[in-house]
CSV table of C-alpha atoms and ligand atoms in Angstrom, one decimal:
chain,number,residue,atom,x,y,z
A,1,MET,CA,0.0,0.0,0.0
A,2,PHE,CA,1.0,3.6,-0.6
A,3,ASN,CA,2.5,5.6,2.3
A,4,ARG,CA,2.1,9.0,0.8
A,5,ILE,CA,-0.6,10.4,-1.6
A,6,LEU,CA,-1.1,13.8,-3.2
A,7,VAL,CA,-4.6,15.0,-3.9
A,8,ALA,CA,-4.6,17.2,-7.1
A,9,ASN,CA,-8.0,18.9,-6.4
A,10,ARG,CA,-9.9,21.2,-4.1
A,11,GLY,CA,-13.3,21.5,-2.5
A,12,GLU,CA,-15.6,18.6,-1.6
A,13,VAL,CA,-13.8,15.9,-3.6
A,14,ALA,CA,-10.4,16.8,-2.0
A,15,VAL,CA,-12.1,16.4,1.4
A,16,ARG,CA,-13.6,13.1,0.4
A,17,VAL,CA,-10.3,11.7,-0.8
A,18,ILE,CA,-8.3,13.0,2.2
A,19,ARG,CA,-10.9,11.4,4.5
A,20,ALA,CA,-10.3,8.0,2.8
A,21,CYS,CA,-6.5,8.4,3.1
A,22,ARG,CA,-6.6,9.3,6.8
A,23,GLU,CA,-8.8,6.3,7.5
A,24,MET,CA,-6.3,4.1,5.6
A,25,GLY,CA,-3.3,5.5,7.6
A,26,ILE,CA,-1.9,7.2,4.4
A,27,HIS,CA,0.0,10.5,4.8
A,28,VAL,CA,-1.9,12.8,2.5
A,29,VAL,CA,-0.7,16.0,0.9
A,30,ALA,CA,-3.1,18.7,-0.3
A,31,VAL,CA,-2.4,21.3,-3.0
A,32,TYR,CA,-4.2,24.7,-3.0
A,33,SER,CA,-4.4,27.9,-5.0
A,34,LYS,CA,-4.0,31.3,-3.4
A,35,ALA,CA,-7.8,31.6,-3.2
A,36,ASP,CA,-8.0,28.4,-1.2
A,37,ARG,CA,-5.6,29.1,1.6
A,38,ASP,CA,-8.3,28.8,4.2
A,39,SER,CA,-10.0,25.7,2.7
A,40,PHE,CA,-11.2,22.8,4.6
A,41,HIS,CA,-9.1,20.3,2.5
A,42,VAL,CA,-6.0,22.2,3.5
A,43,ARG,CA,-6.8,21.8,7.2
A,44,LEU,CA,-7.6,18.1,6.9
A,45,ALA,CA,-4.4,17.1,5.0
A,46,ASN,CA,-1.1,16.2,6.7
A,47,ASP,CA,0.7,18.7,4.5
A,48,ALA,CA,-0.4,21.4,2.0
A,49,ILE,CA,1.5,23.1,-0.8
A,50,CYS,CA,0.4,26.3,-2.6
A,51,ILE,CA,0.5,25.7,-6.4
A,52,GLY,CA,-0.4,29.1,-7.8
A,53,ASN,CA,-3.0,31.8,-8.4
A,54,ALA,CA,-6.7,31.5,-8.0
A,55,LYS,CA,-7.3,31.0,-11.8
A,56,SER,CA,-7.5,27.2,-12.4
A,57,SER,CA,-5.1,27.4,-15.3
A,58,ASP,CA,-2.5,28.7,-12.9
A,59,SER,CA,-3.1,26.1,-10.2
A,60,TYR,CA,-5.4,23.1,-10.4
A,61,LEU,CA,-4.9,22.7,-14.1
A,62,ASN,CA,-1.2,23.6,-14.0
A,63,ILE,CA,0.6,20.2,-14.6
A,64,PRO,CA,4.2,21.4,-13.9
A,65,SER,CA,3.1,23.0,-10.6
A,66,ILE,CA,1.3,19.9,-9.5
A,67,ILE,CA,4.1,17.5,-10.5
A,68,SER,CA,6.7,19.8,-8.7
A,69,ALA,CA,4.5,19.6,-5.6
A,70,ALA,CA,4.4,15.9,-5.8
A,71,GLU,CA,8.2,15.6,-6.2
A,72,ILE,CA,8.8,18.0,-3.3
A,73,ALA,CA,6.3,16.1,-1.1
A,74,ASP,CA,7.8,12.8,-2.2
A,75,VAL,CA,4.5,11.1,-2.8
A,76,GLU,CA,4.0,7.7,-4.5
A,77,ALA,CA,0.6,8.4,-6.0
A,78,ILE,CA,-1.7,11.2,-7.1
A,79,HIS,CA,-5.5,11.1,-6.8
A,80,PRO,CA,-7.0,13.6,-9.4
A,81,GLY,CA,-10.6,13.8,-7.9
A,82,TRP,CA,-13.1,14.8,-10.6
A,83,GLY,CA,-13.1,17.7,-13.0
A,84,PHE,CA,-9.7,19.5,-13.5
A,85,LEU,CA,-7.0,17.0,-14.6
A,86,SER,CA,-9.0,13.8,-13.8
A,87,GLU,CA,-9.7,12.9,-17.5
A,88,ASN,CA,-6.6,14.4,-19.1
A,89,PRO,CA,-4.6,11.4,-20.5
A,90,HIS,CA,-1.5,13.7,-21.0
A,91,PHE,CA,-1.5,14.3,-17.2
A,92,SER,CA,-1.7,10.7,-16.3
A,93,GLU,CA,1.1,9.9,-18.7
A,94,ILE,CA,3.3,12.5,-17.1
A,95,CYS,CA,2.6,11.1,-13.7
A,96,GLU,CA,3.6,7.7,-14.8
A,97,SER,CA,6.8,9.0,-16.5
A,98,CYS,CA,7.7,10.6,-13.2
A,99,GLN,CA,7.2,7.3,-11.4
A,100,ILE,CA,4.1,8.6,-9.7
A,101,LYS,CA,1.1,6.3,-9.8
A,102,PHE,CA,-2.0,8.0,-11.2
A,103,ILE,CA,-5.0,6.7,-9.2
A,104,GLY,CA,-7.3,6.1,-12.2
A,105,PRO,CA,-7.4,4.3,-15.5
A,106,ASN,CA,-4.7,4.0,-18.1
A,107,PRO,CA,-4.2,7.0,-20.4
A,108,GLU,CA,-5.3,4.7,-23.4
A,109,SER,CA,-8.8,4.1,-22.0
A,110,VAL,CA,-9.2,7.8,-21.1
A,111,ARG,CA,-8.1,8.9,-24.5
A,112,LEU,CA,-10.4,6.4,-26.3
A,113,MET,CA,-13.5,7.3,-24.2
A,114,GLY,CA,-12.7,11.0,-24.6
A,115,ASP,CA,-13.2,10.5,-28.4
A,116,LYS,CA,-17.0,10.0,-28.3
A,117,SER,CA,-17.2,8.8,-31.9
A,118,LEU,CA,-14.3,6.2,-31.4
A,119,ALA,CA,-16.0,5.1,-28.2
A,120,ARG,CA,-19.2,4.4,-30.2
A,121,GLU,CA,-17.3,2.4,-32.8
A,122,THR,CA,-15.5,0.4,-30.0
A,123,MET,CA,-18.8,-0.3,-28.3
A,124,ARG,CA,-20.4,-1.4,-31.6
A,125,LYS,CA,-17.6,-3.9,-32.1
A,126,ALA,CA,-18.1,-5.2,-28.5
A,127,GLY,CA,-21.8,-5.8,-29.1
A,128,ILE,CA,-23.1,-3.1,-26.7
A,129,PRO,CA,-26.6,-1.7,-27.7
A,130,LEU,CA,-26.0,1.6,-29.5
A,131,ILE,CA,-28.3,4.4,-30.5
A,132,PRO,CA,-28.8,4.2,-34.3
A,133,GLY,CA,-26.5,6.7,-35.9
A,134,SER,CA,-23.5,7.4,-38.0
A,135,ARG,CA,-20.4,5.2,-38.3
A,136,GLY,CA,-17.6,7.5,-37.2
A,137,VAL,CA,-17.6,11.2,-37.9
A,138,ILE,CA,-19.7,13.0,-40.5
A,139,GLN,CA,-17.6,14.3,-43.4
A,140,ASN,CA,-19.9,16.7,-45.1
A,141,GLN,CA,-23.5,18.1,-45.5
A,142,GLU,CA,-24.5,15.3,-48.0
A,143,GLU,CA,-23.4,12.6,-45.5
A,144,ALA,CA,-25.3,14.4,-42.7
A,145,LEU,CA,-28.5,14.4,-44.9
A,146,ARG,CA,-28.0,10.8,-46.0
A,147,THR,CA,-27.5,9.6,-42.4
A,148,ALA,CA,-30.5,11.5,-41.0
A,149,LYS,CA,-32.7,10.0,-43.8
A,150,ARG,CA,-31.5,6.5,-43.0
A,151,ILE,CA,-32.1,6.7,-39.2
A,152,GLY,CA,-35.2,9.1,-39.4
A,153,TYR,CA,-35.9,12.4,-37.6
A,154,PRO,CA,-35.5,13.7,-35.0
A,155,ILE,CA,-31.7,13.4,-34.9
A,156,ILE,CA,-29.0,14.8,-32.6
A,157,ILE,CA,-25.6,16.1,-33.7
A,158,LYS,CA,-22.8,15.6,-31.1
A,159,ALA,CA,-19.2,16.7,-30.9
A,160,LYS,CA,-16.6,14.0,-31.1
A,161,ALA,CA,-14.6,15.8,-28.4
A,162,GLY,CA,-17.8,16.6,-26.4
A,163,GLY,CA,-19.6,14.8,-23.7
A,164,GLY,CA,-21.6,16.0,-20.8
A,165,GLY,CA,-24.0,17.8,-23.1
A,166,LYS,CA,-21.7,20.4,-24.6
A,167,GLY,CA,-22.0,21.1,-28.3
A,168,MET,CA,-25.2,19.2,-29.1
A,169,LYS,CA,-27.8,20.2,-31.7
A,170,VAL,CA,-31.2,18.6,-32.4
A,171,ALA,CA,-32.8,18.7,-35.9
A,172,HIS,CA,-36.3,17.7,-36.8
A,173,ASN,CA,-36.2,17.8,-40.6
A,174,ASP,CA,-33.9,18.2,-43.7
A,175,GLY,CA,-34.6,21.9,-43.8
A,176,LYS,CA,-33.1,22.4,-40.3
A,177,LEU,CA,-30.4,19.8,-40.6
A,178,VAL,CA,-27.8,21.7,-42.6
A,179,SER,CA,-27.7,24.8,-40.4
A,180,ALA,CA,-27.7,22.6,-37.3
A,181,TYR,CA,-24.8,20.6,-38.7
A,182,LEU,CA,-22.8,23.8,-39.5
A,183,THR,CA,-23.6,25.4,-36.1
A,184,ALA,CA,-22.6,22.2,-34.3
A,185,LYS,CA,-19.3,22.1,-36.1
A,186,ALA,CA,-18.5,25.8,-35.4
A,187,GLU,CA,-19.4,25.4,-31.7
A,188,ALA,CA,-17.3,22.2,-31.4
A,189,GLU,CA,-14.4,24.0,-33.0
A,190,ALA,CA,-14.8,26.9,-30.6
A,191,ALA,CA,-15.3,24.8,-27.5
A,192,PHE,CA,-12.9,21.9,-28.1
A,193,GLY,CA,-10.6,23.0,-31.0
A,194,ASP,CA,-12.0,20.1,-32.9
A,195,PRO,CA,-14.9,20.5,-35.4
A,196,ASP,CA,-15.7,16.8,-35.8
A,197,VAL,CA,-19.3,15.7,-35.1
A,198,TYR,CA,-21.4,12.5,-35.4
A,199,ILE,CA,-25.1,11.9,-35.6
A,200,GLU,CA,-27.5,9.8,-33.5
A,201,LYS,CA,-31.3,9.2,-33.5
A,202,TYR,CA,-32.7,11.6,-30.9
A,203,ILE,CA,-34.4,9.8,-28.0
A,204,GLU,CA,-37.1,12.0,-26.5
A,205,ASN,CA,-37.5,12.2,-22.7
A,206,PRO,CA,-35.0,9.5,-21.9
A,207,ARG,CA,-33.8,8.4,-18.5
A,208,HIS,CA,-30.1,8.7,-17.7
A,209,ILE,CA,-29.0,5.6,-15.9
A,210,GLU,CA,-25.4,4.8,-15.2
A,211,PHE,CA,-23.5,1.8,-13.9
A,212,GLN,CA,-20.6,1.9,-11.5
A,213,ILE,CA,-17.7,-0.2,-12.5
A,214,LEU,CA,-14.7,-1.4,-10.5
A,215,ALA,CA,-11.8,-3.1,-12.3
A,216,ASP,CA,-8.5,-4.3,-10.9
A,217,GLN,CA,-5.1,-4.5,-12.7
A,218,TYR,CA,-5.5,-8.2,-13.4
A,219,GLY,CA,-8.6,-7.9,-15.6
A,220,HIS,CA,-11.2,-8.7,-12.9
A,221,MET,CA,-14.2,-6.4,-13.3
A,222,LEU,CA,-17.6,-6.0,-11.7
A,223,HIS,CA,-20.4,-3.6,-11.5
A,224,LEU,CA,-22.0,-2.0,-8.4
A,225,GLY,CA,-25.4,-1.5,-9.8
A,226,GLU,CA,-26.9,1.7,-11.2
A,227,ARG,CA,-27.6,5.3,-10.4
A,228,ASP,CA,-30.6,7.2,-11.9
A,229,CYS,CA,-29.4,10.7,-12.7
A,230,SER,CA,-32.4,11.8,-14.8
A,231,ILE,CA,-33.0,15.0,-12.7
A,232,GLN,CA,-30.8,17.5,-14.3
A,233,ARG,CA,-30.9,21.2,-15.4
A,234,ARG,CA,-28.8,22.2,-18.4
A,235,HIS,CA,-26.7,19.0,-18.1
A,236,GLN,CA,-26.0,19.7,-14.4
A,237,LYS,CA,-27.2,16.9,-12.3
A,238,LEU,CA,-29.3,18.0,-9.3
A,239,LEU,CA,-30.4,14.8,-7.7
A,240,GLU,CA,-29.3,11.2,-8.1
A,241,GLU,CA,-30.6,7.9,-6.6
A,242,SER,CA,-29.9,4.2,-6.4
A,243,PRO,CA,-31.6,1.9,-7.2
A,244,SER,CA,-33.4,3.5,-10.2
A,245,PRO,CA,-37.2,3.4,-9.6
A,246,ILE,CA,-37.7,1.8,-13.0
A,247,MET,CA,-35.1,-1.0,-12.6
A,248,SER,CA,-36.2,-4.7,-12.5
A,249,LYS,CA,-33.8,-7.5,-11.6
A,250,LYS,CA,-33.7,-8.7,-15.2
A,251,LEU,CA,-33.0,-5.2,-16.6
A,252,ARG,CA,-30.2,-4.7,-14.0
A,253,ARG,CA,-28.6,-8.0,-14.9
A,254,HIS,CA,-28.7,-7.2,-18.6
A,255,MET,CA,-27.5,-3.6,-18.3
A,256,GLY,CA,-24.9,-4.5,-15.7
A,257,GLU,CA,-23.5,-7.2,-18.1
A,258,MET,CA,-23.3,-4.7,-20.9
A,259,ALA,CA,-21.6,-2.2,-18.6
A,260,VAL,CA,-18.9,-4.7,-17.6
A,261,ARG,CA,-18.5,-5.8,-21.3
A,262,ALA,CA,-18.0,-2.1,-22.2
A,263,ALA,CA,-15.3,-1.7,-19.6
A,264,LYS,CA,-13.6,-5.0,-20.8
A,265,ALA,CA,-13.6,-3.7,-24.4
A,266,VAL,CA,-11.2,-0.9,-23.3
A,267,ASN,CA,-9.1,-3.0,-20.8
A,268,TYR,CA,-10.4,-0.6,-18.1
A,269,VAL,CA,-8.7,-0.4,-14.7
A,270,ASN,CA,-10.0,1.4,-11.5
A,271,ALA,CA,-13.4,3.0,-10.9
A,272,GLY,CA,-15.5,4.1,-13.9
A,273,THR,CA,-19.0,4.7,-15.0
A,274,VAL,CA,-20.9,3.5,-18.1
A,275,GLU,CA,-23.8,5.9,-18.9
A,276,PHE,CA,-26.9,4.7,-20.7
A,277,LEU,CA,-30.0,6.4,-22.1
A,278,VAL,CA,-33.2,4.4,-21.4
A,279,ASP,CA,-36.3,5.1,-23.4
A,280,ASP,CA,-40.0,4.7,-22.3
A,281,LYS,CA,-40.0,1.0,-23.5
A,282,GLU,CA,-36.9,0.2,-21.4
A,283,ASN,CA,-34.7,0.0,-24.4
A,284,PHE,CA,-31.2,1.0,-23.3
A,285,TYR,CA,-28.3,2.4,-25.3
A,286,PHE,CA,-24.6,3.1,-24.5
A,287,MET,CA,-24.1,6.9,-24.2
A,288,GLU,CA,-20.6,7.5,-22.9
A,289,MET,CA,-18.1,6.2,-20.3
A,290,ASN,CA,-16.7,8.5,-17.5
A,291,THR,CA,-13.2,7.5,-16.6
A,292,ARG,CA,-13.1,9.0,-13.1
A,293,LEU,CA,-14.8,9.0,-9.7
A,294,GLN,CA,-18.1,10.7,-10.0
A,295,VAL,CA,-19.8,13.4,-7.9
A,296,GLU,CA,-22.8,11.0,-7.3
A,297,HIS,CA,-20.6,8.0,-6.1
A,298,PRO,CA,-22.0,8.2,-2.5
A,299,VAL,CA,-25.4,6.8,-3.5
A,300,THR,CA,-23.6,3.6,-4.6
A,301,GLU,CA,-21.6,3.6,-1.5
A,302,MET,CA,-24.7,3.8,0.7
A,303,VAL,CA,-26.5,0.9,-1.0
A,304,THR,CA,-23.5,-1.4,-1.4
A,305,GLY,CA,-21.5,-0.6,1.7
A,306,ILE,CA,-18.4,-0.3,-0.5
A,307,ASP,CA,-16.1,2.7,-0.1
A,308,LEU,CA,-15.2,3.6,-3.7
A,309,VAL,CA,-12.3,5.9,-3.0
A,310,LYS,CA,-10.6,3.3,-0.8
A,311,GLU,CA,-11.1,0.8,-3.6
A,312,GLN,CA,-9.6,3.2,-6.1
A,313,ILE,CA,-6.5,3.5,-3.9
A,314,ARG,CA,-6.3,-0.2,-3.3
A,315,ILE,CA,-6.6,-1.0,-7.1
A,316,ALA,CA,-3.9,1.6,-7.9
A,317,ALA,CA,-1.6,0.0,-5.3
A,318,GLY,CA,-2.0,-3.4,-7.0
A,319,ASP,CA,-4.5,-5.1,-4.8
A,320,ARG,CA,-7.0,-7.6,-6.2
A,321,LEU,CA,-10.7,-7.0,-6.0
A,322,LYS,CA,-12.0,-9.1,-3.1
A,323,TRP,CA,-15.5,-9.8,-4.5
A,324,SER,CA,-17.1,-11.6,-7.4
A,325,GLN,CA,-20.3,-10.2,-9.0
A,326,ASP,CA,-22.5,-12.4,-6.9
A,327,ASP,CA,-21.0,-10.9,-3.7
A,328,ILE,CA,-22.3,-7.4,-4.6
A,329,LYS,CA,-25.6,-6.8,-2.9
A,330,SER,CA,-27.6,-3.6,-3.0
A,331,ARG,CA,-29.6,-2.8,0.1
A,332,GLY,CA,-32.3,-0.2,0.6
A,333,ALA,CA,-32.4,3.1,-1.3
A,334,ALA,CA,-30.2,6.1,-1.4
A,335,ILE,CA,-30.8,9.6,-2.7
A,336,GLU,CA,-28.3,12.5,-3.1
A,337,CYS,CA,-29.1,16.2,-3.5
A,338,ARG,CA,-26.4,18.6,-4.8
A,339,ILE,CA,-26.5,21.9,-3.1
A,340,ASN,CA,-25.0,24.8,-5.1
A,341,ALA,CA,-24.3,28.4,-4.1
A,342,GLU,CA,-26.6,29.7,-6.9
A,343,ASP,CA,-29.8,31.7,-7.0
A,344,PRO,CA,-32.7,29.6,-8.5
A,345,ASP,CA,-34.8,32.8,-8.7
A,346,ASN,CA,-32.2,34.5,-10.8
A,347,ASP,CA,-31.4,32.0,-13.5
A,348,PHE,CA,-29.1,30.1,-11.2
A,349,LEU,CA,-26.6,32.9,-11.1
A,350,PRO,CA,-23.6,31.9,-8.8
A,351,SER,CA,-23.9,33.4,-5.3
A,352,PRO,CA,-20.5,33.6,-3.8
A,353,GLY,CA,-19.8,35.1,-0.3
A,354,ARG,CA,-19.1,34.3,3.3
A,355,ILE,CA,-21.1,31.5,5.0
A,356,GLU,CA,-22.3,33.1,8.2
A,357,GLN,CA,-25.1,30.8,9.1
A,358,LEU,CA,-24.7,27.0,8.8
A,359,VAL,CA,-26.6,24.1,10.1
A,360,PHE,CA,-26.1,20.7,8.5
A,361,PRO,CA,-28.7,17.9,8.9
A,362,GLY,CA,-28.0,14.7,10.9
A,363,GLY,CA,-29.8,11.8,12.4
A,364,PRO,CA,-30.3,8.3,11.1
A,365,GLY,CA,-29.6,7.7,7.4
A,366,VAL,CA,-28.1,11.1,6.7
A,367,ARG,CA,-24.6,11.8,5.2
A,368,VAL,CA,-23.2,15.2,4.4
A,369,ASP,CA,-20.2,15.5,2.1
A,370,SER,CA,-19.0,19.1,2.1
A,371,HIS,CA,-16.0,21.4,2.4
A,372,ILE,CA,-17.8,24.4,3.8
A,373,TYR,CA,-17.8,25.7,7.4
A,374,ARG,CA,-19.1,28.7,9.3
A,375,GLY,CA,-16.9,31.7,8.3
A,376,TYR,CA,-15.8,30.1,4.9
A,377,ASP,CA,-15.8,32.3,1.9
A,378,VAL,CA,-17.3,30.7,-1.2
A,379,THR,CA,-15.1,32.0,-4.0
A,380,PRO,CA,-16.3,32.8,-7.5
A,381,PHE,CA,-13.4,31.1,-9.1
A,382,TYR,CA,-14.6,27.5,-9.1
A,383,ASP,CA,-17.6,25.2,-9.3
A,384,SER,CA,-20.5,26.4,-7.2
A,385,MET,CA,-21.3,23.0,-5.5
A,386,ILE,CA,-20.9,23.5,-1.8
A,387,ALA,CA,-22.5,20.4,-0.3
A,388,LYS,CA,-24.2,17.1,-1.0
A,389,ILE,CA,-26.8,15.6,1.3
A,390,ILE,CA,-27.1,11.8,0.9
A,391,VAL,CA,-29.8,9.9,2.6
A,392,TRP,CA,-30.3,6.1,3.0
A,393,ALA,CA,-33.3,4.1,4.2
A,394,ASN,CA,-34.8,0.6,3.7
A,395,GLY,CA,-36.9,1.6,0.8
A,396,ARG,CA,-37.4,4.5,-1.6
A,397,THR,CA,-40.5,5.9,0.2
A,398,GLU,CA,-38.7,6.0,3.5
A,399,ALA,CA,-35.6,7.6,1.9
A,400,VAL,CA,-37.8,10.3,0.4
A,401,SER,CA,-39.2,11.0,3.9
A,402,VAL,CA,-35.6,11.2,5.4
A,403,LEU,CA,-34.6,13.5,2.6
A,404,ARG,CA,-37.5,15.8,3.1
A,405,ARG,CA,-36.8,16.2,6.8
A,406,ALA,CA,-33.0,16.5,6.2
A,407,LEU,CA,-33.7,19.4,3.7
A,408,ASP,CA,-35.9,21.0,6.4
A,409,GLU,CA,-33.0,20.9,8.9
A,410,ILE,CA,-30.4,22.7,6.7
A,411,GLU,CA,-29.7,26.4,7.1
A,412,ILE,CA,-27.1,28.0,4.9
A,413,GLY,CA,-26.9,31.8,4.6
A,414,PRO,CA,-26.8,34.6,3.7
A,415,ILE,CA,-25.6,33.3,0.3
A,416,LYS,CA,-28.3,31.9,-2.0
A,417,THR,CA,-28.5,28.2,-2.5
A,418,THR,CA,-30.5,25.5,-4.4
A,419,ILE,CA,-32.0,24.0,-1.2
A,420,GLY,CA,-35.4,25.5,-2.0
A,421,LEU,CA,-35.4,23.9,-5.4
A,422,HIS,CA,-34.7,20.5,-3.8
A,423,LYS,CA,-37.6,21.0,-1.5
A,424,ARG,CA,-39.8,21.6,-4.5
A,425,ILE,CA,-38.5,18.5,-6.3
A,426,VAL,CA,-39.1,16.3,-3.2
A,427,GLN,CA,-42.7,17.8,-2.8
A,428,SER,CA,-43.7,16.9,-6.4
A,429,GLN,CA,-46.0,13.9,-7.1
A,430,ALA,CA,-43.9,12.9,-10.2
A,431,PHE,CA,-40.7,12.6,-8.1
A,432,GLN,CA,-42.5,10.8,-5.2
A,433,ARG,CA,-43.8,8.3,-7.8
A,434,GLY,CA,-40.4,7.9,-9.4
A,435,LYS,CA,-41.8,9.1,-12.7
A,436,VAL,CA,-39.0,11.4,-13.9
A,437,SER,CA,-37.2,11.9,-17.1
A,438,THR,CA,-34.5,14.3,-18.2
A,439,ARG,CA,-37.3,16.9,-18.8
A,440,PHE,CA,-38.4,16.7,-15.2
A,441,ILE,CA,-37.0,20.1,-14.0
A,442,GLU,CA,-38.4,22.0,-17.1
A,443,GLU,CA,-41.8,20.4,-16.5
A,444,LEU,CA,-41.7,21.2,-12.7
A,445,ILE,CA,-40.9,24.9,-13.4
A,446,GLU,CA,-43.7,25.0,-16.1
A,447,ARG,CA,-46.2,23.4,-13.7
A,448,GLU,CA,-45.3,25.8,-10.9
A,449,LYS,CA,-45.7,28.8,-13.2
A,450,ALA,CA,-49.1,27.6,-14.4
A,451,GLY,CA,-50.0,26.9,-10.8
A,452,SER,CA,-49.1,30.4,-9.6
A,453,LYS,CA,-50.8,32.0,-12.6
A,454,GLU,CA,-54.0,30.1,-11.6
A,455,ALA,CA,-53.6,31.1,-8.0
A,456,LYS,CA,-53.2,34.8,-9.0
A,457,GLN,CA,-56.2,34.6,-11.3
A,458,ALA,CA,-58.3,33.0,-8.6
A,459,LYS,CA,-57.3,35.8,-6.3
A,460,ALA,CA,-58.1,38.5,-8.9
A,461,GLU,CA,-61.5,36.9,-9.5
A,462,ALA,CA,-62.3,36.7,-5.8
A,463,LYS,CA,-61.4,40.4,-5.5
A,464,ALA,CA,-63.7,41.4,-8.4
A,465,GLU,CA,-66.7,39.6,-6.9
B,501,MV4,C1,-28.9,12.2,-26.2
B,501,MV4,C2,-30.2,12.6,-25.9
B,501,MV4,C3,-31.2,12.0,-26.7
B,501,MV4,N1,-30.9,11.3,-27.8
B,501,MV4,N2,-28.6,11.5,-27.3
B,501,MV4,C4,-26.9,14.9,-22.8
B,501,MV4,C5,-25.6,14.8,-22.1
B,501,MV4,C6,-24.8,14.0,-23.1
B,501,MV4,N3,-24.0,13.0,-22.4
B,501,MV4,C7,-25.8,13.3,-24.0
B,501,MV4,N4,-27.0,13.9,-23.7
B,501,MV4,C8,-28.1,13.5,-24.4
B,501,MV4,N5,-27.9,12.7,-25.5
B,501,MV4,C9,-29.6,11.0,-28.0
B,501,MV4,N6,-29.3,10.2,-29.1
B,501,MV4,C10,-30.5,13.4,-24.8
B,501,MV4,C11,-29.5,13.9,-24.1
B,501,MV4,C12,-29.9,14.7,-23.0
B,501,MV4,C13,-29.7,14.3,-21.7
B,501,MV4,C14,-29.1,13.1,-21.4
B,501,MV4,C15,-28.9,12.7,-20.1
B,501,MV4,C16,-29.4,13.6,-19.1
B,501,MV4,C17,-30.0,14.8,-19.4
B,501,MV4,C18,-30.1,15.2,-20.7
B,501,MV4,C19,-30.7,16.4,-21.0
B,501,MV4,C20,-30.9,16.7,-22.2
B,501,MV4,C21,-30.4,15.9,-23.3
């Protein structure tokens, strides 16, 4: 096992990884930018090294600074967390060439899965269900039109270098296709420096269901069940749960087998996630693979009892997985809410500032993953997620009750947060019944608008009488 690890990240994930290291008796070194001097992760680590200015490109994305810190601290391994350098194959290559173990997959699998069109072709060859679409990238307008005609409208154009919803365009007919194609290419070039795009049939109101994978260095792989992440806004997940309310044993076995097969097809090592879209007839299709620990990993930890971060570290150190697929049991139901320092009444504008008021929930079945404390300044430089509330209970209905009372216990101020939005989600009939799709938030906001209009009208009519 490693004696010393460096965490190349900040905020909540840095805290999460440092906690795992401390429990494992590993000396853990934090890095921080000038804006993060007073951060919680700096306090919890055994050592901390300043790596540059607040701007991410000067600090958490600055490979020479991080490698220098790792050399000075004399660590054996680096955990990249999520975001920042976690899916940068160049960074993991540099780590390995400096004899520092990168706690994550090989650069080859990261590079392959980062090319969304190549990932598709690899999955096709492996026999994973794929959304009908183009083979490889689209070369010109004529090919775009031919492909759309073959698969039928509506279609979606996606960037080869994209992922996570960036650079996507939907088209409903030939007339709209060419301009959608050209816009998608221009946006892909601007966002990723790569104009290549591919086409898929557009699935309306899908569910987003992803499978957690663990793979050791000896080719042994298993899945830890699914997470339903359908509740999102502008490709930012808001709430995730496991098990998915729509999952049957049979569907889980089938999707889980396909997820493991997808990981095997790229010789995957360490923790990863295979994302699927699921339509209203329970057809499922490979969407992409995330080659990192994910924000929503705690819901899987709560239902399986497996600490994913410790497993990541053990796998990187060369340990064998100690389970076979049949040993993995999911128990009860877990739900996670992401709390952001944003104003839901003002188009989710970031709301940085000092935390003066802070009460976290507790009690049975409640876990809080967060880096904030009373007196902490939420900086405008990074992601606006400030806490995650994760609840567990024997069944989904009970978990929803625990979540509702946990949300009622939280107080964070005076900055604005998304807690109120979570309360509205948990109140809704659709959520309580588990009937959600990726359009859930849009529909919730529409329903509320209609509801408040009706209420206003009723008031006005009552006045007139
Ligand atoms: C799609 C889709 C419908 N059909 N692909 C969004 C994130 C990126 N990973 C892919 N995304 C989608 N791809 C086809 N062929 C709908 C989405 C999508 C979505 C997916 C998951 C969760 C929320 C979403 C919100 C809007 C669109």
